[in-house]
Each structure stands twice: as structure tokens, then as C-alpha cells.
JSON list of C-alpha atoms in Angstrom, two decimals:
[
{"chain": "A", "resi": 1, "resn": "MET", "atom": "CA", "xyz": [178.86, 92.11, 51.93]},
{"chain": "A", "resi": 2, "resn": "ALA", "atom": "CA", "xyz": [177.33, 93.10, 48.69]},
{"chain": "A", "resi": 3, "resn": "SER", "atom": "CA", "xyz": [179.30, 95.20, 46.34]},
{"chain": "A", "resi": 4, "resn": "PRO", "atom": "CA", "xyz": [178.49, 98.88, 45.77]},
{"chain": "A", "resi": 5, "resn": "GLN", "atom": "CA", "xyz": [177.31, 98.13, 42.26]},
{"chain": "A", "resi": 6, "resn": "SER", "atom": "CA", "xyz": [174.72, 95.59, 43.46]},
{"chain": "A", "resi": 7, "resn": "ARG", "atom": "CA", "xyz": [173.51, 98.11, 46.02]},
{"chain": "A", "resi": 8, "resn": "ALA", "atom": "CA", "xyz": [173.14, 100.73, 43.42]},
{"chain": "A", "resi": 9, "resn": "SER", "atom": "CA", "xyz": [171.24, 98.40, 41.14]},
{"chain": "A", "resi": 10, "resn": "LEU", "atom": "CA", "xyz": [168.85, 97.48, 43.97]},
{"chain": "A", "resi": 11, "resn": "LEU", "atom": "CA", "xyz": [168.26, 101.11, 44.73]},
{"chain": "A", "resi": 12, "resn": "ALA", "atom": "CA", "xyz": [167.63, 101.81, 41.08]},
{"chain": "A", "resi": 13, "resn": "ARG", "atom": "CA", "xyz": [165.09, 99.01, 40.94]},
{"chain": "A", "resi": 14, "resn": "ARG", "atom": "CA", "xyz": [163.35, 100.42, 43.97]},
{"chain": "A", "resi": 15, "resn": "LEU", "atom": "CA", "xyz": [163.10, 103.81, 42.52]},
{"chain": "A", "resi": 16, "resn": "ALA", "atom": "CA", "xyz": [161.90, 102.47, 39.20]},
{"chain": "A", "resi": 17, "resn": "SER", "atom": "CA", "xyz": [159.21, 100.40, 40.83]},
{"chain": "A", "resi": 18, "resn": "ARG", "atom": "CA", "xyz": [157.63, 103.38, 42.53]},
{"chain": "A", "resi": 19, "resn": "GLN", "atom": "CA", "xyz": [154.82, 104.94, 40.64]},
{"chain": "A", "resi": 20, "resn": "THR", "atom": "CA", "xyz": [155.04, 108.24, 42.39]},
{"chain": "A", "resi": 21, "resn": "GLY", "atom": "CA", "xyz": [158.53, 109.42, 41.91]},
{"chain": "A", "resi": 22, "resn": "SER", "atom": "CA", "xyz": [157.98, 112.58, 43.94]},
{"chain": "A", "resi": 23, "resn": "THR", "atom": "CA", "xyz": [159.54, 111.27, 47.22]},
{"chain": "A", "resi": 24, "resn": "ILE", "atom": "CA", "xyz": [163.25, 110.73, 47.32]},
{"chain": "A", "resi": 25, "resn": "ARG", "atom": "CA", "xyz": [164.80, 108.48, 49.88]},
{"chain": "A", "resi": 26, "resn": "SER", "atom": "CA", "xyz": [168.22, 108.76, 51.24]},
{"chain": "A", "resi": 27, "resn": "PHE", "atom": "CA", "xyz": [170.73, 106.10, 50.44]},
{"chain": "A", "resi": 28, "resn": "THR", "atom": "CA", "xyz": [171.74, 103.84, 53.36]},
{"chain": "A", "resi": 29, "resn": "ALA", "atom": "CA", "xyz": [174.17, 101.01, 53.21]},
{"chain": "A", "resi": 30, "resn": "SER", "atom": "CA", "xyz": [173.10, 99.20, 56.37]},
{"chain": "A", "resi": 31, "resn": "ARG", "atom": "CA", "xyz": [172.45, 95.48, 56.36]},
{"chain": "A", "resi": 32, "resn": "LEU", "atom": "CA", "xyz": [168.82, 96.04, 57.49]},
{"chain": "A", "resi": 33, "resn": "ALA", "atom": "CA", "xyz": [168.11, 98.23, 54.49]},
{"chain": "A", "resi": 34, "resn": "LEU", "atom": "CA", "xyz": [169.51, 95.59, 52.18]},
{"chain": "A", "resi": 35, "resn": "THR", "atom": "CA", "xyz": [167.43, 92.78, 53.70]},
{"chain": "A", "resi": 36, "resn": "ASP", "atom": "CA", "xyz": [164.27, 94.84, 53.52]},
{"chain": "A", "resi": 37, "resn": "ALA", "atom": "CA", "xyz": [164.58, 95.12, 49.81]},
{"chain": "A", "resi": 38, "resn": "PRO", "atom": "CA", "xyz": [161.42, 94.14, 47.92]},
{"chain": "A", "resi": 39, "resn": "VAL", "atom": "CA", "xyz": [161.40, 91.00, 45.86]},
{"chain": "A", "resi": 40, "resn": "ILE", "atom": "CA", "xyz": [160.55, 91.58, 42.22]},
{"chain": "A", "resi": 41, "resn": "VAL", "atom": "CA", "xyz": [158.42, 88.82, 40.78]},
{"chain": "A", "resi": 42, "resn": "ASP", "atom": "CA", "xyz": [157.97, 90.42, 37.36]},
{"chain": "A", "resi": 43, "resn": "ALA", "atom": "CA", "xyz": [158.27, 93.95, 36.05]},
{"chain": "A", "resi": 44, "resn": "THR", "atom": "CA", "xyz": [154.84, 95.10, 37.21]},
{"chain": "A", "resi": 45, "resn": "THR", "atom": "CA", "xyz": [154.43, 93.33, 40.59]},
{"chain": "A", "resi": 46, "resn": "VAL", "atom": "CA", "xyz": [156.63, 94.01, 43.56]},
{"chain": "A", "resi": 47, "resn": "ARG", "atom": "CA", "xyz": [156.12, 92.10, 46.81]},
{"chain": "A", "resi": 48, "resn": "PRO", "atom": "CA", "xyz": [157.84, 93.42, 49.86]},
{"chain": "A", "resi": 49, "resn": "LYS", "atom": "CA", "xyz": [159.69, 90.82, 51.90]},
{"chain": "A", "resi": 50, "resn": "LYS", "atom": "CA", "xyz": [157.95, 90.36, 55.29]},
{"chain": "A", "resi": 51, "resn": "PRO", "atom": "CA", "xyz": [160.40, 90.13, 58.11]},
{"chain": "A", "resi": 52, "resn": "ILE", "atom": "CA", "xyz": [159.62, 87.81, 61.01]},
{"chain": "A", "resi": 53, "resn": "GLY", "atom": "CA", "xyz": [159.91, 90.36, 63.71]},
{"chain": "A", "resi": 54, "resn": "GLY", "atom": "CA", "xyz": [160.15, 90.09, 67.44]},
{"chain": "A", "resi": 55, "resn": "PHE", "atom": "CA", "xyz": [156.53, 91.10, 67.92]},
{"chain": "A", "resi": 56, "resn": "ARG", "atom": "CA", "xyz": [155.11, 88.39, 65.64]},
{"chain": "A", "resi": 57, "resn": "GLY", "atom": "CA", "xyz": [157.50, 85.83, 67.04]},
{"chain": "A", "resi": 58, "resn": "GLY", "atom": "CA", "xyz": [156.58, 86.86, 70.57]},
{"chain": "A", "resi": 59, "resn": "ILE", "atom": "CA", "xyz": [152.89, 86.46, 69.91]},
{"chain": "A", "resi": 60, "resn": "PHE", "atom": "CA", "xyz": [153.49, 83.08, 68.27]},
{"chain": "A", "resi": 61, "resn": "GLY", "atom": "CA", "xyz": [155.68, 81.95, 71.18]},
{"chain": "A", "resi": 62, "resn": "PHE", "atom": "CA", "xyz": [153.15, 83.19, 73.71]},
{"chain": "A", "resi": 63, "resn": "LEU", "atom": "CA", "xyz": [150.28, 81.38, 71.99]},
{"chain": "A", "resi": 64, "resn": "LEU", "atom": "CA", "xyz": [152.33, 78.21, 71.61]},
{"chain": "A", "resi": 65, "resn": "GLY", "atom": "CA", "xyz": [153.42, 78.29, 75.27]},
{"chain": "A", "resi": 66, "resn": "PHE", "atom": "CA", "xyz": [149.92, 79.10, 76.45]},
{"chain": "A", "resi": 67, "resn": "SER", "atom": "CA", "xyz": [148.50, 76.22, 74.41]},
{"chain": "A", "resi": 68, "resn": "VAL", "atom": "CA", "xyz": [151.05, 73.74, 75.75]},
{"chain": "A", "resi": 69, "resn": "ALA", "atom": "CA", "xyz": [150.58, 74.95, 79.33]},
{"chain": "A", "resi": 70, "resn": "SER", "atom": "CA", "xyz": [146.79, 74.80, 78.98]},
{"chain": "A", "resi": 71, "resn": "ALA", "atom": "CA", "xyz": [146.94, 71.28, 77.55]},
{"chain": "A", "resi": 72, "resn": "TYR", "atom": "CA", "xyz": [149.21, 70.13, 80.38]},
{"chain": "A", "resi": 73, "resn": "ALA", "atom": "CA", "xyz": [147.03, 71.82, 83.01]},
{"chain": "A", "resi": 74, "resn": "SER", "atom": "CA", "xyz": [143.87, 70.27, 81.60]},
{"chain": "A", "resi": 75, "resn": "TYR", "atom": "CA", "xyz": [145.59, 66.86, 81.51]},
{"chain": "A", "resi": 76, "resn": "ARG", "atom": "CA", "xyz": [146.65, 67.20, 85.16]},
{"chain": "A", "resi": 77, "resn": "LEU", "atom": "CA", "xyz": [143.20, 68.46, 86.13]},
{"chain": "A", "resi": 78, "resn": "LEU", "atom": "CA", "xyz": [141.60, 65.48, 84.40]},
{"chain": "A", "resi": 79, "resn": "GLU", "atom": "CA", "xyz": [143.95, 63.08, 86.17]},
{"chain": "A", "resi": 80, "resn": "GLU", "atom": "CA", "xyz": [143.22, 64.67, 89.55]},
{"chain": "A", "resi": 81, "resn": "TYR", "atom": "CA", "xyz": [139.50, 64.54, 88.76]},
{"chain": "A", "resi": 82, "resn": "LYS", "atom": "CA", "xyz": [139.78, 60.82, 87.98]},
{"chain": "A", "resi": 83, "resn": "ILE", "atom": "CA", "xyz": [141.66, 60.19, 91.22]},
{"chain": "A", "resi": 84, "resn": "ALA", "atom": "CA", "xyz": [139.19, 62.23, 93.25]},
{"chain": "A", "resi": 85, "resn": "SER", "atom": "CA", "xyz": [136.21, 60.51, 91.67]},
{"chain": "A", "resi": 86, "resn": "ALA", "atom": "CA", "xyz": [137.78, 57.08, 92.33]},
{"chain": "A", "resi": 87, "resn": "LEU", "atom": "CA", "xyz": [138.32, 58.03, 95.98]},
{"chain": "A", "resi": 88, "resn": "LEU", "atom": "CA", "xyz": [134.78, 59.33, 96.20]},
{"chain": "A", "resi": 89, "resn": "GLN", "atom": "CA", "xyz": [133.44, 56.12, 94.66]},
{"chain": "A", "resi": 90, "resn": "ALA", "atom": "CA", "xyz": [135.41, 54.05, 97.19]},
{"chain": "A", "resi": 91, "resn": "SER", "atom": "CA", "xyz": [134.08, 56.23, 99.99]},
{"chain": "A", "resi": 92, "resn": "VAL", "atom": "CA", "xyz": [130.52, 55.78, 98.73]},
{"chain": "A", "resi": 93, "resn": "GLU", "atom": "CA", "xyz": [131.01, 52.00, 98.59]},
{"chain": "A", "resi": 94, "resn": "ASP", "atom": "CA", "xyz": [132.35, 51.99, 102.16]},
{"chain": "A", "resi": 95, "resn": "LEU", "atom": "CA", "xyz": [129.40, 54.08, 103.26]},
{"chain": "A", "resi": 96, "resn": "GLN", "atom": "CA", "xyz": [127.03, 51.67, 101.51]},
{"chain": "A", "resi": 97, "resn": "SER", "atom": "CA", "xyz": [128.56, 48.66, 103.26]},
{"chain": "A", "resi": 98, "resn": "SER", "atom": "CA", "xyz": [128.44, 50.35, 106.66]},
{"chain": "A", "resi": 99, "resn": "THR", "atom": "CA", "xyz": [124.83, 51.37, 105.99]},
{"chain": "A", "resi": 100, "resn": "ASP", "atom": "CA", "xyz": [124.00, 47.75, 105.18]},
{"chain": "A", "resi": 101, "resn": "LYS", "atom": "CA", "xyz": [125.64, 46.65, 108.43]},
{"chain": "A", "resi": 102, "resn": "VAL", "atom": "CA", "xyz": [123.72, 49.24, 110.42]},
{"chain": "A", "resi": 103, "resn": "SER", "atom": "CA", "xyz": [120.41, 48.26, 108.81]},
{"chain": "A", "resi": 104, "resn": "THR", "atom": "CA", "xyz": [121.16, 44.58, 109.59]},
{"chain": "A", "resi": 105, "resn": "HIS", "atom": "CA", "xyz": [121.83, 45.49, 113.23]},
{"chain": "A", "resi": 106, "resn": "ILE", "atom": "CA", "xyz": [118.63, 47.52, 113.36]},
{"chain": "A", "resi": 107, "resn": "ARG", "atom": "CA", "xyz": [116.64, 44.55, 112.05]},
{"chain": "A", "resi": 108, "resn": "ARG", "atom": "CA", "xyz": [118.21, 42.34, 114.73]},
{"chain": "A", "resi": 109, "resn": "ILE", "atom": "CA", "xyz": [117.39, 44.88, 117.42]},
{"chain": "A", "resi": 110, "resn": "GLU", "atom": "CA", "xyz": [113.78, 45.10, 116.21]},
{"chain": "A", "resi": 111, "resn": "ALA", "atom": "CA", "xyz": [113.50, 41.29, 116.30]},
{"chain": "A", "resi": 112, "resn": "VAL", "atom": "CA", "xyz": [114.88, 41.24, 119.85]},
{"chain": "A", "resi": 113, "resn": "GLU", "atom": "CA", "xyz": [112.45, 44.00, 120.86]},
{"chain": "A", "resi": 114, "resn": "THR", "atom": "CA", "xyz": [109.46, 42.04, 119.49]},
{"chain": "A", "resi": 115, "resn": "ASN", "atom": "CA", "xyz": [110.65, 38.90, 121.33]},
{"chain": "A", "resi": 116, "resn": "LEU", "atom": "CA", "xyz": [111.14, 40.91, 124.50]},
{"chain": "A", "resi": 117, "resn": "LYS", "atom": "CA", "xyz": [107.65, 42.38, 124.20]},
{"chain": "A", "resi": 118, "resn": "ALA", "atom": "CA", "xyz": [106.16, 38.92, 123.71]},
{"chain": "A", "resi": 119, "resn": "LEU", "atom": "CA", "xyz": [108.10, 37.59, 126.70]},
{"chain": "A", "resi": 120, "resn": "SER", "atom": "CA", "xyz": [107.12, 40.54, 128.88]},
{"chain": "A", "resi": 121, "resn": "GLU", "atom": "CA", "xyz": [103.47, 39.92, 128.07]},
{"chain": "A", "resi": 122, "resn": "ALA", "atom": "CA", "xyz": [103.87, 36.21, 128.90]},
{"chain": "A", "resi": 123, "resn": "THR", "atom": "CA", "xyz": [105.82, 36.65, 132.14]},
{"chain": "A", "resi": 124, "resn": "SER", "atom": "CA", "xyz": [104.42, 37.51, 135.52]},
{"chain": "A", "resi": 125, "resn": "THR", "atom": "CA", "xyz": [105.04, 40.65, 137.46]},
{"chain": "A", "resi": 126, "resn": "LYS", "atom": "CA", "xyz": [106.10, 40.99, 141.09]},
{"chain": "A", "resi": 127, "resn": "GLU", "atom": "CA", "xyz": [102.54, 41.52, 142.18]},
{"chain": "A", "resi": 128, "resn": "ASP", "atom": "CA", "xyz": [101.42, 38.38, 140.34]},
{"chain": "A", "resi": 129, "resn": "HIS", "atom": "CA", "xyz": [104.21, 36.51, 142.09]},
{"chain": "A", "resi": 130, "resn": "LYS", "atom": "CA", "xyz": [103.17, 37.90, 145.48]},
{"chain": "A", "resi": 131, "resn": "LYS", "atom": "CA", "xyz": [99.56, 36.90, 144.86]},
{"chain": "A", "resi": 132, "resn": "VAL", "atom": "CA", "xyz": [100.50, 33.36, 143.86]},
{"chain": "A", "resi": 133, "resn": "ARG", "atom": "CA", "xyz": [102.83, 33.06, 146.83]},
{"chain": "A", "resi": 134, "resn": "ALA", "atom": "CA", "xyz": [100.16, 34.22, 149.27]},
{"chain": "A", "resi": 135, "resn": "GLU", "atom": "CA", "xyz": [97.66, 31.78, 147.75]},
{"chain": "A", "resi": 136, "resn": "MET", "atom": "CA", "xyz": [100.17, 28.93, 148.03]},
{"chain": "A", "resi": 137, "resn": "ARG", "atom": "CA", "xyz": [100.73, 29.78, 151.71]},
{"chain": "A", "resi": 138, "resn": "ARG", "atom": "CA", "xyz": [97.02, 29.71, 152.34]},
{"chain": "A", "resi": 139, "resn": "LEU", "atom": "CA", "xyz": [96.73, 26.36, 150.56]},
{"chain": "A", "resi": 140, "resn": "TYR", "atom": "CA", "xyz": [99.71, 24.97, 152.47]},
{"chain": "A", "resi": 141, "resn": "ASP", "atom": "CA", "xyz": [98.35, 26.22, 155.76]},
{"chain": "A", "resi": 142, "resn": "GLY", "atom": "CA", "xyz": [94.95, 24.72, 154.94]},
{"chain": "A", "resi": 143, "resn": "LEU", "atom": "CA", "xyz": [96.49, 21.40, 153.98]},
{"chain": "A", "resi": 144, "resn": "HIS", "atom": "CA", "xyz": [98.61, 21.44, 157.13]},
{"chain": "A", "resi": 145, "resn": "VAL", "atom": "CA", "xyz": [95.53, 22.03, 159.27]},
{"chain": "A", "resi": 146, "resn": "GLU", "atom": "CA", "xyz": [93.68, 19.23, 157.45]},
{"chain": "A", "resi": 147, "resn": "PHE", "atom": "CA", "xyz": [96.71, 16.98, 157.89]},
{"chain": "A", "resi": 148, "resn": "LEU", "atom": "CA", "xyz": [96.82, 17.70, 161.59]},
{"chain": "A", "resi": 149, "resn": "ASP", "atom": "CA", "xyz": [93.07, 17.07, 161.86]},
{"chain": "A", "resi": 150, "resn": "LEU", "atom": "CA", "xyz": [93.44, 13.80, 159.99]},
{"chain": "A", "resi": 151, "resn": "ARG", "atom": "CA", "xyz": [96.35, 12.82, 162.15]},
{"chain": "A", "resi": 152, "resn": "ALA", "atom": "CA", "xyz": [94.43, 13.60, 165.29]},
{"chain": "A", "resi": 153, "resn": "HIS", "atom": "CA", "xyz": [91.50, 11.59, 163.94]},
{"chain": "A", "resi": 154, "resn": "VAL", "atom": "CA", "xyz": [93.76, 8.63, 163.09]},
{"chain": "A", "resi": 155, "resn": "TRP", "atom": "CA", "xyz": [95.40, 8.85, 166.52]},
{"chain": "A", "resi": 156, "resn": "GLY", "atom": "CA", "xyz": [92.00, 8.87, 168.14]},
{"chain": "A", "resi": 157, "resn": "MET", "atom": "CA", "xyz": [90.98, 5.80, 166.11]},
{"chain": "A", "resi": 158, "resn": "GLN", "atom": "CA", "xyz": [94.21, 4.13, 167.09]},
{"chain": "A", "resi": 159, "resn": "GLN", "atom": "CA", "xyz": [93.58, 4.83, 170.77]},
{"chain": "A", "resi": 160, "resn": "ASP", "atom": "CA", "xyz": [90.08, 3.46, 170.45]},
{"chain": "A", "resi": 161, "resn": "LEU", "atom": "CA", "xyz": [91.34, 0.35, 168.72]},
{"chain": "A", "resi": 162, "resn": "HIS", "atom": "CA", "xyz": [94.02, -0.08, 171.34]},
{"chain": "A", "resi": 163, "resn": "THR", "atom": "CA", "xyz": [91.56, 0.18, 174.18]},
{"chain": "A", "resi": 164, "resn": "LEU", "atom": "CA", "xyz": [89.27, -2.32, 172.48]},
{"chain": "A", "resi": 165, "resn": "THR", "atom": "CA", "xyz": [92.01, -4.79, 171.93]},
{"chain": "A", "resi": 166, "resn": "LYS", "atom": "CA", "xyz": [93.15, -4.47, 175.49]},
{"chain": "A", "resi": 167, "resn": "ALA", "atom": "CA", "xyz": [89.71, -5.03, 176.85]},
{"chain": "A", "resi": 168, "resn": "GLU", "atom": "CA", "xyz": [89.16, -8.09, 174.77]},
{"chain": "A", "resi": 169, "resn": "SER", "atom": "CA", "xyz": [92.44, -9.59, 175.61]},
{"chain": "A", "resi": 170, "resn": "THR", "atom": "CA", "xyz": [91.77, -9.45, 179.36]},
{"chain": "A", "resi": 171, "resn": "SER", "atom": "CA", "xyz": [88.35, -10.99, 179.22]},
{"chain": "A", "resi": 172, "resn": "LEU", "atom": "CA", "xyz": [87.81, -14.68, 178.78]},
{"chain": "A", "resi": 173, "resn": "ARG", "atom": "CA", "xyz": [86.30, -15.97, 175.85]},
{"chain": "A", "resi": 174, "resn": "PRO", "atom": "CA", "xyz": [83.95, -18.78, 175.78]},
{"chain": "A", "resi": 175, "resn": "SER", "atom": "CA", "xyz": [85.36, -21.61, 174.05]}
]
């Protein structure tokens, strides 16, 4: 602790530095009063010593903590944004590939449909088949009738030839 003489000299300097000597302060010997003593730079200028109080320290701590927390939060948010955008990009690429596959399948289906349409125009229907079948039966029946007529005609010619050969073989020939 400071001696009583040093305290008295500090108090005397304080009182001498005041320009209005009308207010008188009481003498205190507390440690706080001694630390709050103004610093004398020269005889005319007195600067009071600014204490770093709890309020100023609290504001500084709050601002420092808020800044660090904000920086960390923005860093984490940026990292999550990068991850989410990478996942979204991968999803878009998967969607693009599946869209390409679907469009390829659609082109194949359209090609098959055009081939099917061409084949359906070139093929016959049931009614066309029935008509052709009925016509073939008529032709077959007509050919069968003609065949039977021809056969009967050949058989008749054969009978005639047989009767002629029999008649000639029984008669004598002049020699």
C-alpha cells in the first residue's frame, strides 16, 4: 500500500489541478480511489486514467464472440451449401441420364410403331383371307370337275380303243 504521505501528495495535486476550487471532496483511502487518480502529463494538462470496466469489456467480449460465432456459422452454412449443391448436381445428372434413356426408348417405340403400321397395311385381314379361301375352293372345285370330265373322256376313248382293237383282232385279215 502507498504511504499516507504519497496519498496526501496525490490529493494535493488533484486539488491543485482543479480550476474551480469551490467543491471540496472528502478524503478516501480506498484502493479504487487511488487507482482512479489522474495522470499528470505536465503542469497544465491532466488526463484522467480510463479504467477498463466491466461494461466495456462485456461489449468487447460480446462483439468478439458474436463475430467468431457468425464466422463459424457462415463457414458451416457455406459447407452445407456446397454439399447440397453437389448432391443437387448429381441428382440433375442422374435425371439427365434417365431422361436420355427414356427418350431412346421412345424413339425405339416410335420406330416399332411405324414398322407395325407398314406391316398392318401390307398384311391381309380375316375377310381378305376368307375371300381368297372361297375363291381357291371354287377354283379347286372347278378343276376337280374338269379333271373328272377329262378322266371320263379319256376312259371313254380307252373303251372305244379297246372295242376297236377287239374287233380287229377277231376278224381275219387278208394277207
